[in-house]
Structure formats: C-alpha cells, structure tokens
Coordinates of C-alpha atoms in Angstrom, one line a residue:
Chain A
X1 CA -9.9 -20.5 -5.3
X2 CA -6.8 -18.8 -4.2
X3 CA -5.3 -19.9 -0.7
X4 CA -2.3 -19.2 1.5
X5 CA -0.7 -20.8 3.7
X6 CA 2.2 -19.1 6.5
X7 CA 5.2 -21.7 7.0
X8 CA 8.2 -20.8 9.7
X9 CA 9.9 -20.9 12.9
X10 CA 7.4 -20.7 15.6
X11 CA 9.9 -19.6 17.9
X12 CA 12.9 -17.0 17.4
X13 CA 15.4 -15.4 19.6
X14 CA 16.1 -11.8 20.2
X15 CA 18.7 -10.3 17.6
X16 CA 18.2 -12.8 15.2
X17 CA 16.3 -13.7 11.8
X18 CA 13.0 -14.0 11.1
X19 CA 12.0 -15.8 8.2
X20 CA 8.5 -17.0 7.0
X21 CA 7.1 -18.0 3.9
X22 CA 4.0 -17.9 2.4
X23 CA 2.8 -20.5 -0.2
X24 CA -0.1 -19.8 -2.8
X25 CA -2.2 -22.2 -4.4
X26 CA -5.1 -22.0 -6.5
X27 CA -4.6 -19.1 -8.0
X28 CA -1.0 -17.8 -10.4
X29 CA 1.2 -15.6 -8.8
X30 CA 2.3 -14.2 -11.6
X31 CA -0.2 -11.5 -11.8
X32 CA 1.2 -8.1 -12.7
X33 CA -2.3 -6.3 -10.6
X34 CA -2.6 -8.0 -7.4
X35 CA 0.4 -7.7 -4.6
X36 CA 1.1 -10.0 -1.6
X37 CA 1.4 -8.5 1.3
X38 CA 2.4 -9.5 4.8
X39 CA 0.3 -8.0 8.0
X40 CA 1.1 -9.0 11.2
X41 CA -0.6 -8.6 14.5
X42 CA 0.8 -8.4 18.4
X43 CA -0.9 -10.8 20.7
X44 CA -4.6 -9.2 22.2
X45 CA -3.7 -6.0 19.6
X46 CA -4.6 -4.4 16.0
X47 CA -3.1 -5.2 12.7
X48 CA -0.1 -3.6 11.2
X49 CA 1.2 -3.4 7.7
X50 CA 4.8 -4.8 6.9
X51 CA 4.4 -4.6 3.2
X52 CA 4.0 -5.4 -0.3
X53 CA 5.6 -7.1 -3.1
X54 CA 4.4 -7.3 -7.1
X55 CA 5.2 -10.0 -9.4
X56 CA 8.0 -8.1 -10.8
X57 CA 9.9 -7.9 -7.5
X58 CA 8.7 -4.6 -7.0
X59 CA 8.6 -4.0 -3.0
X60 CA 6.9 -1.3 -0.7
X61 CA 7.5 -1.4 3.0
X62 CA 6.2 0.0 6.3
X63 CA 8.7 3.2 6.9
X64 CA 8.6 2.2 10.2
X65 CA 10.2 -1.3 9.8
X66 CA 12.0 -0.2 6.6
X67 CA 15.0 -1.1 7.5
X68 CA 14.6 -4.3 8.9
X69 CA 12.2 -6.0 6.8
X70 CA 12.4 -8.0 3.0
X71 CA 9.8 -9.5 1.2
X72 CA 10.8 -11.7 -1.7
X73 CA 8.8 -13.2 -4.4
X74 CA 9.7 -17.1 -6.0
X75 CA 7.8 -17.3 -8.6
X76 CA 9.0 -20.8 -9.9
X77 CA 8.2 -22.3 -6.6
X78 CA 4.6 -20.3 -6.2
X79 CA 6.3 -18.7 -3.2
X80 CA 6.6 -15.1 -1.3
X81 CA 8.8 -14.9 2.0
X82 CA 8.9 -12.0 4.8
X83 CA 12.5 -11.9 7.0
X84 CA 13.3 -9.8 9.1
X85 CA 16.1 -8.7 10.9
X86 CA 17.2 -8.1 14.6
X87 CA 13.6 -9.0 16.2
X88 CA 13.2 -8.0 19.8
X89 CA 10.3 -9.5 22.0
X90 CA 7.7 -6.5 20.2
X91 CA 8.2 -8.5 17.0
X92 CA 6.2 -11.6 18.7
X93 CA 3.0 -11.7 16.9
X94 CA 0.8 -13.6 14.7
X95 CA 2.0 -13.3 11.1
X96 CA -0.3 -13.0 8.0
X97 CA 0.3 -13.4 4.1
X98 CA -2.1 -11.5 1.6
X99 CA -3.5 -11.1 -1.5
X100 CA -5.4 -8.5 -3.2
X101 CA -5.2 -4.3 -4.4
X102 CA -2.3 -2.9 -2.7
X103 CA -4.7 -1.5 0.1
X104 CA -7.3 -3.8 0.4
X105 CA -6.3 -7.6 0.8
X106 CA -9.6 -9.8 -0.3
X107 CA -7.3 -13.6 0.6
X108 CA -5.6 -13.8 3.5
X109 CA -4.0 -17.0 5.4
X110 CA -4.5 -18.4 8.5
X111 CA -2.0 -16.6 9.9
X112 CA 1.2 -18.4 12.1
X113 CA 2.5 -17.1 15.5
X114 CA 5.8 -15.9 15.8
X115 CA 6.5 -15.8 19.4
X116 CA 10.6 -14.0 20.1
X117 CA 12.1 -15.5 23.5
X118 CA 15.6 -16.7 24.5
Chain B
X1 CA 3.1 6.6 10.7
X2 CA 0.5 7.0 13.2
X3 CA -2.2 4.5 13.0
X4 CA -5.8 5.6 12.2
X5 CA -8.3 6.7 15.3
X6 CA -11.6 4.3 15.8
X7 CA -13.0 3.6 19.0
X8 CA -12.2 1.0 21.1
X9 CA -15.9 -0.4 21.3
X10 CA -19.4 -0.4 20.2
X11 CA -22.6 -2.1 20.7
X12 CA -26.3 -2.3 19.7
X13 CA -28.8 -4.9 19.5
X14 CA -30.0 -7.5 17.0
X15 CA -32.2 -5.6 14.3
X16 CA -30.5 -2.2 15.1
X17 CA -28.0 -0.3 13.0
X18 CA -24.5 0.8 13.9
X19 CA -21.8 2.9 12.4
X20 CA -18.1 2.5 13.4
X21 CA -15.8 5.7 12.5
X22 CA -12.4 5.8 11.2
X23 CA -10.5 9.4 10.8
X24 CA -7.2 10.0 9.5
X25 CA -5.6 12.9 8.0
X26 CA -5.0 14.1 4.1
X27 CA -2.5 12.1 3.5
X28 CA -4.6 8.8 4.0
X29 CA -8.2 8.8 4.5
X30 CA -9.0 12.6 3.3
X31 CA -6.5 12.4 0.0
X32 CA -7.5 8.9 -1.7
X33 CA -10.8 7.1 -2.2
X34 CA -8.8 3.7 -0.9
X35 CA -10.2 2.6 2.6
X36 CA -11.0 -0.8 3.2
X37 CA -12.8 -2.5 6.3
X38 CA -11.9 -5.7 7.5
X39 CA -13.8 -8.0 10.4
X40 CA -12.0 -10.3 12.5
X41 CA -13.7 -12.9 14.3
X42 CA -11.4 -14.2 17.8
X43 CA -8.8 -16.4 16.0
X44 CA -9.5 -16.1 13.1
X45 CA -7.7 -14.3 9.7
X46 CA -9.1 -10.2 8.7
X47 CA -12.5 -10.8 6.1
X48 CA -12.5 -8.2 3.8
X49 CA -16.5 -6.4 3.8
X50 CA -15.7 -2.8 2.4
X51 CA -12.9 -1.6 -0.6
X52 CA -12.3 1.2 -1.9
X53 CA -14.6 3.3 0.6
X54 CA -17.9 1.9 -0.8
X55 CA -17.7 -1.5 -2.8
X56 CA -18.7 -4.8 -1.1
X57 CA -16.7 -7.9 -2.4
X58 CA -18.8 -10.5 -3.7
X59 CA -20.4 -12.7 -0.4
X60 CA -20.7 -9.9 1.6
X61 CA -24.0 -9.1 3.2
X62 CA -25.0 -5.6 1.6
X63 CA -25.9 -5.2 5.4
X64 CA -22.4 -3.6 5.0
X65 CA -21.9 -0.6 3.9
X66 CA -18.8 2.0 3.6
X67 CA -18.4 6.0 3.1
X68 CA -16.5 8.8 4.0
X69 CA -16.7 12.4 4.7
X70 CA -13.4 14.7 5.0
X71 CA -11.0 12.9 6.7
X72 CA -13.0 10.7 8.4
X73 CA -14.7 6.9 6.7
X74 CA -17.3 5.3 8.3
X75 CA -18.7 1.7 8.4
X76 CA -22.7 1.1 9.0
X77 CA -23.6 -2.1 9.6
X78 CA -27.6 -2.7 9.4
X79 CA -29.9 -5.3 10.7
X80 CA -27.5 -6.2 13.4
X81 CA -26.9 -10.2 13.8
X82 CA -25.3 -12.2 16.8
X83 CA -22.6 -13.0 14.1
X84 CA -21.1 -9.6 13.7
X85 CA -20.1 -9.5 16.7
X86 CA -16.6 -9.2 16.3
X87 CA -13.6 -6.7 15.6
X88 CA -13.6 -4.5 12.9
X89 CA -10.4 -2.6 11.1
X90 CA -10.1 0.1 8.6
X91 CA -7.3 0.5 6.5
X92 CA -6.5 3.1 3.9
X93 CA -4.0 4.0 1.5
X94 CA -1.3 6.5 3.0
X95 CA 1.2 9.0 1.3
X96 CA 3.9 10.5 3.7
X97 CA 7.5 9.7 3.4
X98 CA 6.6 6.7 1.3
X99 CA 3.3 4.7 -0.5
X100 CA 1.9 2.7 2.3
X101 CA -1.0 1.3 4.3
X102 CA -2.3 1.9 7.7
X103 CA -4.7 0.3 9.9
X104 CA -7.2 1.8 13.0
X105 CA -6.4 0.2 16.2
X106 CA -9.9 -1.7 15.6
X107 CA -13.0 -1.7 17.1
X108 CA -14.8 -4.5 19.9
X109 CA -18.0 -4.5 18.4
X110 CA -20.9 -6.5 20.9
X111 CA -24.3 -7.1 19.9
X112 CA -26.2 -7.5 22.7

C-alpha cells in the first residue's frame, strides 16, 4: 500500500526558502500515469493546489504561485520535494504530498505544518 | 484563478439525504468530466469519495455519490451517519492560462 510521508522545517522566516520533501513507500514512483502533487492548506481554511510533477520531471504549477514554487522528483532515493521561494506569513499552512490522476489525488500524507515567523 | 463556489455549511439528520453544490465556470467544472470530492475530518489528511464526477474509489460507501449539470457538480450523500460529519471539497480540472487544479472553499457539513 502506498504511503507518504511530509519531512521539513517546521518553522521558516519571511523572505526565505521553503523546502519540504515528501517520501513514498509502498508503492514505485516511477510510474509514468500517476503524478505527485503537493496541496497545502492555511490554518482554519480550504485547500489549494501548488502542483504537480510526473516521473519524467514533467511539472505543472498553480499560475498563481508560478513563480515561486518547484517541485522536484528523485527517483533514486523514492523522493519528490516542493521549495518555495520568498514565503511571507500567508505561506504558513499545513503542507500535503499526493498521489493519484492529475485532478484527483486517491493517497495523501499526513500533512506537516509550515508555520513563517521571524 | 478563482476558487470554486460551495457553501459554507450544511446539515441534516441521521437517515436523511443531502447534496452539497459546487459551480465553476467552462473552463473547469462545465468543460471536463474531471471533478473530484474530497472529505476532511478535523486534523486529518483530504479522503478521496468521488473522481471523475461520478466514480467512487474502492472503500467508499456507495452512500456517496457525484454528478454534474452545466457548470455546476453536485455531491449527495444518502443515509446520513454521525461520521460524515465533516468538511467536504471539490476539485476539478481547470484550463485558463495554464492546466491546473482548483478547489471550492469547502463545505461544514453537521449532522444533527
């Protein structure tokens, strides 16, 4: 059974890097029909989408966070990881990885909370 | 991108039915048969009950159910149990500048 797991800094400061990574187990991630995706969501709000990434490397992003986000894919360490740039205080949120159709994620992890303070 | 439009809460009783709307515009819900429904328990990672408008994954209570009309998707939920009470998200596959997903804002749902 496929599971994820969100590993990173649980506190970041404003202007700087975010960087998580999200291991998978269970499961190959070499698959060229499932992507990993990372979702996040703002403390007491809904979710939003950040992106996706395929086997191949292939990325899709959020147009609204374009510019500030990567997602990367290891696949000799069974690894994808999200950064992303200049974070102010509306970047603190819980964090999600994801797997599944590139709408619709059927695995998720438990999520880590990413909280951006001085 | 704007998010999609559910509202904020609904409620109903054990045994009853409810249905929990999602609209969006051509470009997401009306122009691809890709919307998904997620429940959220407090805490707690998104559980996927509803892809691709109408397909249940396996494990999911065929108390669920999806569909959509126009612009606008729907989720029924049947039979109403203390344990659905929770939040519920759509999502659906979006075409504007770029390929992309959105989500509702969610919706609080109580079961009396």
């Amino acid at each position: 059974q496929l599971q994820l797991q969100e590993s990173g800094p649980g506190l970041v400061k404003p202007s700087e890097t975010l960087s998580l990574t999200c291991s998978v187990s269970g499961g190959s991630i070499s698959s060229e029909t499932y992507y990993w995706g990372w979702v996040r969501q703002p403390p007491g709000r809904g979710l939003e989408w950040l992106g996706n990434i395929l086997y191949s490397g292939t990325t899709y992003y959020n147009p609204s966070l374009k510019s500030r986000v990567t997602i990367s894919i290891e696949t000799s360490r069974t690894q994808f990881s999200l950064k992303m740039d200049s974070v102010t205080a509306a970047d603190t949120a819980v964090y999600f990885c994801a797997n599944g159709l590139f709408d619709s994620y059927k695995t998720w992890g438990q999520g880590t909370l990413v909280t951006v303070s001085s | 991108q704007s998010a999609l439009t559910q509202p904020a809460s609904v409620s109903g009783s054990p045994g009853q039915s409810i249905t929990i709307s999602c609209s969006g515009s051509n470009s997401d819900i009306g122009g691809y048969d890709y919307v998904s429904w997620y429940q959220q328990h407090p805490g707690k990672a998104p559980k996927l009950m509803i892809y691709d408008v109408t397909n249940r994954p396996s494990g999911v209570s065929d108390r669920f159910s999806g569909s959509k009309s126009g612009n606008t998707a729907s989720l029924t939920i049947s039979g109403l149990q203390a344990e659905d009470e929770a939040d519920y998200y759509c999502s659906s596959y979006s075409v504007t500048a770029t390929k992309g997903v959105l989500f509702g804002g969610g919706t609080k749902l109580t079961v009396l």
